[in-house]
Coordinates of C-alpha atoms in Angstrom, one line a residue:
Chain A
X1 CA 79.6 92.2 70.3
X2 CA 79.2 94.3 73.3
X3 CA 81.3 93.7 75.9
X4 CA 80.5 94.8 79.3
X5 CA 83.3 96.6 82.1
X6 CA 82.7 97.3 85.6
X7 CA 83.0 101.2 84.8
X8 CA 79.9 101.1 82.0
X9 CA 77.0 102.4 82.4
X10 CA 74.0 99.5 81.9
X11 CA 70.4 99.9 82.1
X12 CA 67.5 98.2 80.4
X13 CA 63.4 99.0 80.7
X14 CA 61.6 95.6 80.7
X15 CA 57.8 96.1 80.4
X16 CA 54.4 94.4 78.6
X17 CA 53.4 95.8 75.8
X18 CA 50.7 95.4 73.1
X19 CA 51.5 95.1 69.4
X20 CA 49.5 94.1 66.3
X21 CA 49.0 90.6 65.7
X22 CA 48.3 88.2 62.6
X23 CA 44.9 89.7 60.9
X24 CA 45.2 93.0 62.5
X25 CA 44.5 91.6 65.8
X26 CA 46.2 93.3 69.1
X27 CA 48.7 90.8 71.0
X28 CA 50.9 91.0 74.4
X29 CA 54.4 90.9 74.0
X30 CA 57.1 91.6 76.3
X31 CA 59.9 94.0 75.4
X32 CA 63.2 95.0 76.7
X33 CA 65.9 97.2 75.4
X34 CA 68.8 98.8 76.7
X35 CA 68.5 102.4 77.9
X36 CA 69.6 105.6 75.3
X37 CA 69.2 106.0 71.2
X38 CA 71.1 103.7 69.7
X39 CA 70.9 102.4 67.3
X40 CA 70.6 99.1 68.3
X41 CA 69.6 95.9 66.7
X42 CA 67.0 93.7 67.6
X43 CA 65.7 89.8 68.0
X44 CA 62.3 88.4 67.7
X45 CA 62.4 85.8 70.5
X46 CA 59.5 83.1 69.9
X47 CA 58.5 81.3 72.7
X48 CA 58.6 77.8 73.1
X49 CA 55.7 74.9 73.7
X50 CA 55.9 75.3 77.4
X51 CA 54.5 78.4 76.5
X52 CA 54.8 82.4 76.8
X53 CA 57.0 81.8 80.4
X54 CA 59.9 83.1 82.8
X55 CA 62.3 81.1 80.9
X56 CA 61.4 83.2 78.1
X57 CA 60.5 86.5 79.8
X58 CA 64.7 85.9 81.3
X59 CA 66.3 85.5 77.6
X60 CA 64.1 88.4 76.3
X61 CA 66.0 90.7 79.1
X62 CA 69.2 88.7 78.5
X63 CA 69.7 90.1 74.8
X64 CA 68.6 93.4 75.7
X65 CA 72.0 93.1 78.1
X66 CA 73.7 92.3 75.1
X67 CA 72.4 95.5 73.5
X68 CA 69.5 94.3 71.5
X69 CA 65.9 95.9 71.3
X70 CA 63.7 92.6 72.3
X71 CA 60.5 91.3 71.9
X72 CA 58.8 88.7 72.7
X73 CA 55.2 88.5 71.3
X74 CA 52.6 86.0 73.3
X75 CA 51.6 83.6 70.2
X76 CA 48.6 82.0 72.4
X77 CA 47.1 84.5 73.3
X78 CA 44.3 83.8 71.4
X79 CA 43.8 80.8 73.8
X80 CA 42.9 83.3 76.8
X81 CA 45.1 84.1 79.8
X82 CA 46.5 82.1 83.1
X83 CA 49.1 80.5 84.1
X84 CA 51.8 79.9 81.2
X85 CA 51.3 76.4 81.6
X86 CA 47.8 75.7 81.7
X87 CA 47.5 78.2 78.3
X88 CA 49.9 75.8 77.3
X89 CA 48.0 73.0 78.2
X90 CA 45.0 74.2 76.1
X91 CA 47.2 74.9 73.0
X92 CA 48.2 71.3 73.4
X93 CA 45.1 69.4 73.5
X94 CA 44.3 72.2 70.2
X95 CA 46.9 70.6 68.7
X96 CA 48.8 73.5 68.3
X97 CA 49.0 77.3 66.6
X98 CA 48.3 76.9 62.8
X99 CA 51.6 78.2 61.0
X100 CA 50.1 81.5 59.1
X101 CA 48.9 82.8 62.6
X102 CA 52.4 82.1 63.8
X103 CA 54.0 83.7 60.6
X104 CA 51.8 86.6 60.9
X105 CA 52.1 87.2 64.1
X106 CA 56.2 87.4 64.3
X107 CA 56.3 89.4 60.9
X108 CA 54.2 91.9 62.9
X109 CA 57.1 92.6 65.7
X110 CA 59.5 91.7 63.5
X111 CA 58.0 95.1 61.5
X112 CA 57.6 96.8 65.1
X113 CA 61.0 96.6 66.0
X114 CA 62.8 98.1 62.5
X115 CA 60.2 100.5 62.9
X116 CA 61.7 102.2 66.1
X117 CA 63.5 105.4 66.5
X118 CA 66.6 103.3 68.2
X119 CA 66.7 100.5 65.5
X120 CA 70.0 99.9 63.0
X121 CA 67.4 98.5 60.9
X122 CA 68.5 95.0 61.3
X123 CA 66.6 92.5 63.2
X124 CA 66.9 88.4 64.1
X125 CA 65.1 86.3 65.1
X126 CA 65.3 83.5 68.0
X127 CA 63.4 79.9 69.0
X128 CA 63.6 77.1 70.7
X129 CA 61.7 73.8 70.7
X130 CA 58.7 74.4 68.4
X131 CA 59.8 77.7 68.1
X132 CA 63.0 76.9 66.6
X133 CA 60.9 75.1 63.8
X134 CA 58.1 78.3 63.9
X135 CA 61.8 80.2 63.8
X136 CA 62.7 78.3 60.7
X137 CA 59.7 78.9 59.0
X138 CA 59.2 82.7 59.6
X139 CA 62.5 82.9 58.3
X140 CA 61.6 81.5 54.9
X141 CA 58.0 83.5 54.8
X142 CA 59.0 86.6 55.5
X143 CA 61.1 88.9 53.8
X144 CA 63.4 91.6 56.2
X145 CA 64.3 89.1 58.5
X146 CA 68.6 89.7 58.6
X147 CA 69.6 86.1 60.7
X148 CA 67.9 83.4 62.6
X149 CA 68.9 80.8 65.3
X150 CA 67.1 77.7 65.8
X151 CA 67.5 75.5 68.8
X152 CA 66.3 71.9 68.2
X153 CA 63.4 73.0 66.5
X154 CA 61.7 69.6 66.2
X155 CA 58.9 68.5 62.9
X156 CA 61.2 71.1 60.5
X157 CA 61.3 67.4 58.7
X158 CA 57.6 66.3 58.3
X159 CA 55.9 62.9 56.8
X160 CA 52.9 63.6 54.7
X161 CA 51.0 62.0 57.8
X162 CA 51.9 64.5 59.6
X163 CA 50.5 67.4 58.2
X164 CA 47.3 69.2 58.9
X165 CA 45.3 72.4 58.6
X166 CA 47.1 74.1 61.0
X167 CA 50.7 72.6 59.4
X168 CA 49.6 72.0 55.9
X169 CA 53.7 72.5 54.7
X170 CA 56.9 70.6 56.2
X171 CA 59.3 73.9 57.0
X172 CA 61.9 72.1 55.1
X173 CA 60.0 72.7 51.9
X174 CA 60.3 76.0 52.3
X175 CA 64.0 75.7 52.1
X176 CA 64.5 77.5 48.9
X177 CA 63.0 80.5 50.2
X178 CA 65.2 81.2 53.0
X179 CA 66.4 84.6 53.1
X180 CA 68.8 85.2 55.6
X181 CA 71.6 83.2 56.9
X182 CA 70.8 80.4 60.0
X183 CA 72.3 78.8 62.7
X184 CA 71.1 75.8 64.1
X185 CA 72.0 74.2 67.5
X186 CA 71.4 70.7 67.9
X187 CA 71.2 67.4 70.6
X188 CA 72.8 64.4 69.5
X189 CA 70.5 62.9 71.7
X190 CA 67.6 64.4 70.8
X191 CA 64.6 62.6 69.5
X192 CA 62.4 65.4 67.8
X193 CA 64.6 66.7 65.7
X194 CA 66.7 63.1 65.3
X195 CA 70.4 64.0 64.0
X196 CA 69.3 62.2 61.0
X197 CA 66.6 64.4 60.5
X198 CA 68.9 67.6 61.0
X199 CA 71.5 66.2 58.1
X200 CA 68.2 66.2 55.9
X201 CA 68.0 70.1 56.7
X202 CA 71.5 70.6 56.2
X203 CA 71.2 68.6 52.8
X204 CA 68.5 71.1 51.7
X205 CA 70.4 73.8 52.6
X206 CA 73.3 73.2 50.9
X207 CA 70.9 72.0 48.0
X208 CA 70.1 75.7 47.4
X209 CA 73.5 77.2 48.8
X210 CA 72.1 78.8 51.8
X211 CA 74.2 80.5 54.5
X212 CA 74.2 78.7 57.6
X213 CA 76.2 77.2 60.3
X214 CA 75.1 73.5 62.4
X215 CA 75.8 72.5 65.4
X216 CA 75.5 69.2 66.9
X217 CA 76.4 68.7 70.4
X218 CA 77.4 65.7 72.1
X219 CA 75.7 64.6 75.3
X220 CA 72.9 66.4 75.1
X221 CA 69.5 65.8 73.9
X222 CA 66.0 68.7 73.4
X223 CA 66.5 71.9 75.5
X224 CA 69.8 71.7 77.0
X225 CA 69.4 75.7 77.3
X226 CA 66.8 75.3 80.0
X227 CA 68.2 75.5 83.4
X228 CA 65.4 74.6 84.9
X229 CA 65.1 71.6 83.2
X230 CA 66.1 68.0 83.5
X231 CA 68.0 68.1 80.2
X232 CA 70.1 70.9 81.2
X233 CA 74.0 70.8 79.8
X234 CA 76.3 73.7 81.7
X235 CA 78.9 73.4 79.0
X236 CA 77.1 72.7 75.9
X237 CA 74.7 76.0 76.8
X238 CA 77.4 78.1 77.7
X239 CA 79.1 77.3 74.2
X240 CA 76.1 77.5 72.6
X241 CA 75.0 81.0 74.0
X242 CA 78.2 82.3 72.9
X243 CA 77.6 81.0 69.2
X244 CA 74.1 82.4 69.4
X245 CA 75.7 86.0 70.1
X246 CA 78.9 85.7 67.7
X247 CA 76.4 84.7 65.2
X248 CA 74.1 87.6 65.6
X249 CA 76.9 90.2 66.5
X250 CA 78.4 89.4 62.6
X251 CA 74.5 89.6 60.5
X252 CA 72.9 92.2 63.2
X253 CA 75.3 94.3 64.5
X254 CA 76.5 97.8 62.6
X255 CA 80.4 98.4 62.8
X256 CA 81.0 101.7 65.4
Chain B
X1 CA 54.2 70.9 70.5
X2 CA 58.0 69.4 69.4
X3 CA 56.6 65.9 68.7
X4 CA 52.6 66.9 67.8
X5 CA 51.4 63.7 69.3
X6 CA 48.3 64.1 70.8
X7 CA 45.1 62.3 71.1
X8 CA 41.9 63.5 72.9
X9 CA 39.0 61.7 74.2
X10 CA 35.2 63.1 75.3
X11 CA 35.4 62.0 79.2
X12 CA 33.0 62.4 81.8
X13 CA 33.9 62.7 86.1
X14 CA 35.1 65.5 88.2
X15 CA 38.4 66.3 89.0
X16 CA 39.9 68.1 91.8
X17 CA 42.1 71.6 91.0
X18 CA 43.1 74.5 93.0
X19 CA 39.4 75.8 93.6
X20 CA 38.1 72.4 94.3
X21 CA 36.4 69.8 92.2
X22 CA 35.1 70.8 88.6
X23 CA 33.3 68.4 85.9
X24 CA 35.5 67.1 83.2
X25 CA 35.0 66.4 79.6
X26 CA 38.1 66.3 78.2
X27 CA 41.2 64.2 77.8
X28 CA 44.0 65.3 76.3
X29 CA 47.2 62.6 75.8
X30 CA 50.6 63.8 74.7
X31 CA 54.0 62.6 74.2
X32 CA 56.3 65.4 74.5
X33 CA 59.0 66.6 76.4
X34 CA 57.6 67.2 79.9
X35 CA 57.7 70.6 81.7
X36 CA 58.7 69.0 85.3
X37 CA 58.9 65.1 85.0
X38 CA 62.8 64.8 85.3
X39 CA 62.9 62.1 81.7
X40 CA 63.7 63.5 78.5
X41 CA 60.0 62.5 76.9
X42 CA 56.6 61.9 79.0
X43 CA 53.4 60.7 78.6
X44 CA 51.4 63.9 79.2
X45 CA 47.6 64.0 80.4
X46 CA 45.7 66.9 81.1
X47 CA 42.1 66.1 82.2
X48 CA 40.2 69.6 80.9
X49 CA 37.2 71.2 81.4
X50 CA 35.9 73.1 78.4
X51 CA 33.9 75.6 80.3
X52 CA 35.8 76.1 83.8
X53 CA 39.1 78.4 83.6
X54 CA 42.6 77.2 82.7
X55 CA 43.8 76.2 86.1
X56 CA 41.1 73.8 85.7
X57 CA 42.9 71.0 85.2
X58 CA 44.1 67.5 86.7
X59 CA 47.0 67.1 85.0
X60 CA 50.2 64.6 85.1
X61 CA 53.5 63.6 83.6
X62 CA 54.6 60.3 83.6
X63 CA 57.2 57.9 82.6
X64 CA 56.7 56.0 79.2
X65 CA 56.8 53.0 81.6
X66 CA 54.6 54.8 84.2
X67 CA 52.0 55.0 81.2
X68 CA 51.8 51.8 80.7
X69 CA 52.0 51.0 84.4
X70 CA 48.6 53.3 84.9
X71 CA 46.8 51.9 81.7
X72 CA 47.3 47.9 83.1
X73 CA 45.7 49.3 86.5
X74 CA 43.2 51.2 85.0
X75 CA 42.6 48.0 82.6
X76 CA 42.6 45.2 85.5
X77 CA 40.6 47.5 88.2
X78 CA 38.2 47.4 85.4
X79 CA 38.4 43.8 85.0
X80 CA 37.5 43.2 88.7
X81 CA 34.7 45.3 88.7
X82 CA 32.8 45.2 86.5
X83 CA 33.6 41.8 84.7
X84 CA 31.0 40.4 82.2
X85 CA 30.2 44.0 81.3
X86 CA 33.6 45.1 80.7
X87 CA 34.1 42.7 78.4
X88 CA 30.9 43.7 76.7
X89 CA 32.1 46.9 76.7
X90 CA 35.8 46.1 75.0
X91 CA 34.2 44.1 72.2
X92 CA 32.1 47.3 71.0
X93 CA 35.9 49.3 71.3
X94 CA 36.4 50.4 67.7
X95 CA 39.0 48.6 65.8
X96 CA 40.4 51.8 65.7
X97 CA 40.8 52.4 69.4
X98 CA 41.4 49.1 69.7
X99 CA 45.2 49.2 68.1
X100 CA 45.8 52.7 70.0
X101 CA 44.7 51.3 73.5
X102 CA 45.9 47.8 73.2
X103 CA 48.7 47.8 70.8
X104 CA 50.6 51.4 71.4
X105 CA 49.6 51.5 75.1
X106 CA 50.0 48.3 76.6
X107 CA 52.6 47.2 74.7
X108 CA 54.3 50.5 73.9
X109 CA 55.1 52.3 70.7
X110 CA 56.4 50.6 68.0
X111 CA 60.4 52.7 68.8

């Protein structure tokens, strides 16, 4: 894991940029990586429900301070552009992005990414809230993806009344096909996913002896990440960042 | 999108946004985790228009409580006003919307 001293040299370039989308369509995406060759490895951050936002836009630039190439594709963009929220606000009342556009659309940067010059060839990915379920399920579609982290990625657990068009498969079906290892960070408090719902993942995953590690954390409920957020938990977000980057630093990283 | 409860209704008014008011023809009802409403889940409704831009849109996030508190107003300014034909009016309600606005609203969901 990189560590940072006071006598290092830091420096990142943050910036929009376009990349191919699901069905050879052309998508936004913001990207930031540390300055110089590498190689470094690199996380697919998927944004949440709120939509394609700061909070998002923030963690993007916070990995690539932890010496990772970052990107974070804009997933509704085919629902126009404004404010993050009101874009949001639309996807909602759609009832949602169907899961292949999602699937196709992360495989995409997740290609983009291995693809550059500064790359060790090794890439993550990251999600939280519905993205920690879209996380999930990427992670079980797609082959080259080396670890994933999702963060109380609700409707991974799905009754048959559930599912649609858009989400014709629970993610947990999709269980055997995982091919990388996971970490999940939980909310015992949480609601969507319930804790019972998350021992049903863990159940599968075992099931098919997957790598992963789960985390449930006391006292907190659905995004205790988000600062800027009512369910905000100093301590279990602090804890949890540093699993999120001890995770990735042992399935991304390549030794010196 | 964590829970993927939503229903929408065909409306018609105006609403007032940022540029002023705008017609409205859709509602869209959610119960999610809010994006300011300090409460872990919220009763969501965005009032859209189909045609005007994003920003235009009325919406709120309210309480589960609040919810119910605003459909009971909604329900008994109704009531006062229009009387007789309100009550016309509820008994063509499908049985359909019947158990969503009656039963889940009023009441509250069944957890």
């Amino acid at each position: 894991m990189l560590k940072y001293r006071t006598d290092m040299y830091e420096g990142m370039i943050a910036e929009t940029v376009v990349v191919p989308g699901h069905n050879g369509t052309v998508i936004n995406a913001y990207f930031a990586r540390p300055l110089g060759p590498g190689p470094f490895p690199g996380v697919v951050l998927i944004h949440h429900a709120p939509g394609w936002d700061e909070w998002y836009r923030e963690t993007t630039r916070k990995f690539a301070h932890h010496g990772y190439l970052a990107i974070s594709p804009n997933i509704y963009y085919q629902f126009g552009h404004g404010a993050p929220e009101d874009i949001a606000a639309k996807v909602r009342a759609s009832g949602g992005v169907p899961d292949d556009d999602v699937v196709g659309d992360i495989t995409e940067s997740l290609h983009r990414l291995k693809s550059l010059p500064q790359s060790n060839g090794k890439v993550g990915l990251f999600g939280t809230c519905s993205a920690g379920r879209q996380t999930f399920l990427v992670a079980c579609r797609t082959k080259g993806v080396d670890a994933a982290v999702d963060c109380w990625g609700g409707r991974v657990v799905m009754s048959q009344q559930e599912l649609t068009p858009k989400y014709p498969v629970a993610p947990i079906d999709y269980t055997k096909d995982l091919s990388c290892p996971l970490l999940g960070l939980f909310g015992e408090e949480d609601q969507f996913p319930t804790p019972q719902q998350v021992v049903q993942h863990e159940q599968e995953l075992k099931k098919y002896g997957k790598t992963y590690e789960f985390h449930m954390y006391p006292k907190a409920g659905h995004g205790f990440f988000y600062y800027d957020r009512s369910g905000y938990r100093q301590e279990q977000a602090v804890d949890g960042w540093n699993k999120v980057f001890a995770f990735f630093a042992k399935y991304l990283e390549t030794p010196d | 999108m964590c829970t993927g409860i939503v229903e929408n209704t065909k409306i018609s008014g105006h609403g007032k946004g940022p540029q002023g008011w705008f017609p409205l023809e859709q509602a869209s009802v959610s119960y999610d985790h809010p994006d300011h409403a300090r409460s872990e889940r919220a009763v969501i409704i965005d009032l859209l228009s189909n045609s005007a831009r994003p920003e235009s849109r009325v919406a709120v996030e309210l309480t589960p409580q609040s919810a119910r508190d605003l459909v009971h107003a909604i329900l008994a300014t109704l009531s006062r006003g229009e009387g007789d034909r309100r009550e016309q009016e509820t008994s063509e309600i499908t049985d359909h919307s019947k158990n969503h606005l009656l039963k889940e609203m009023v009441s509250g969901p069944s957890d």
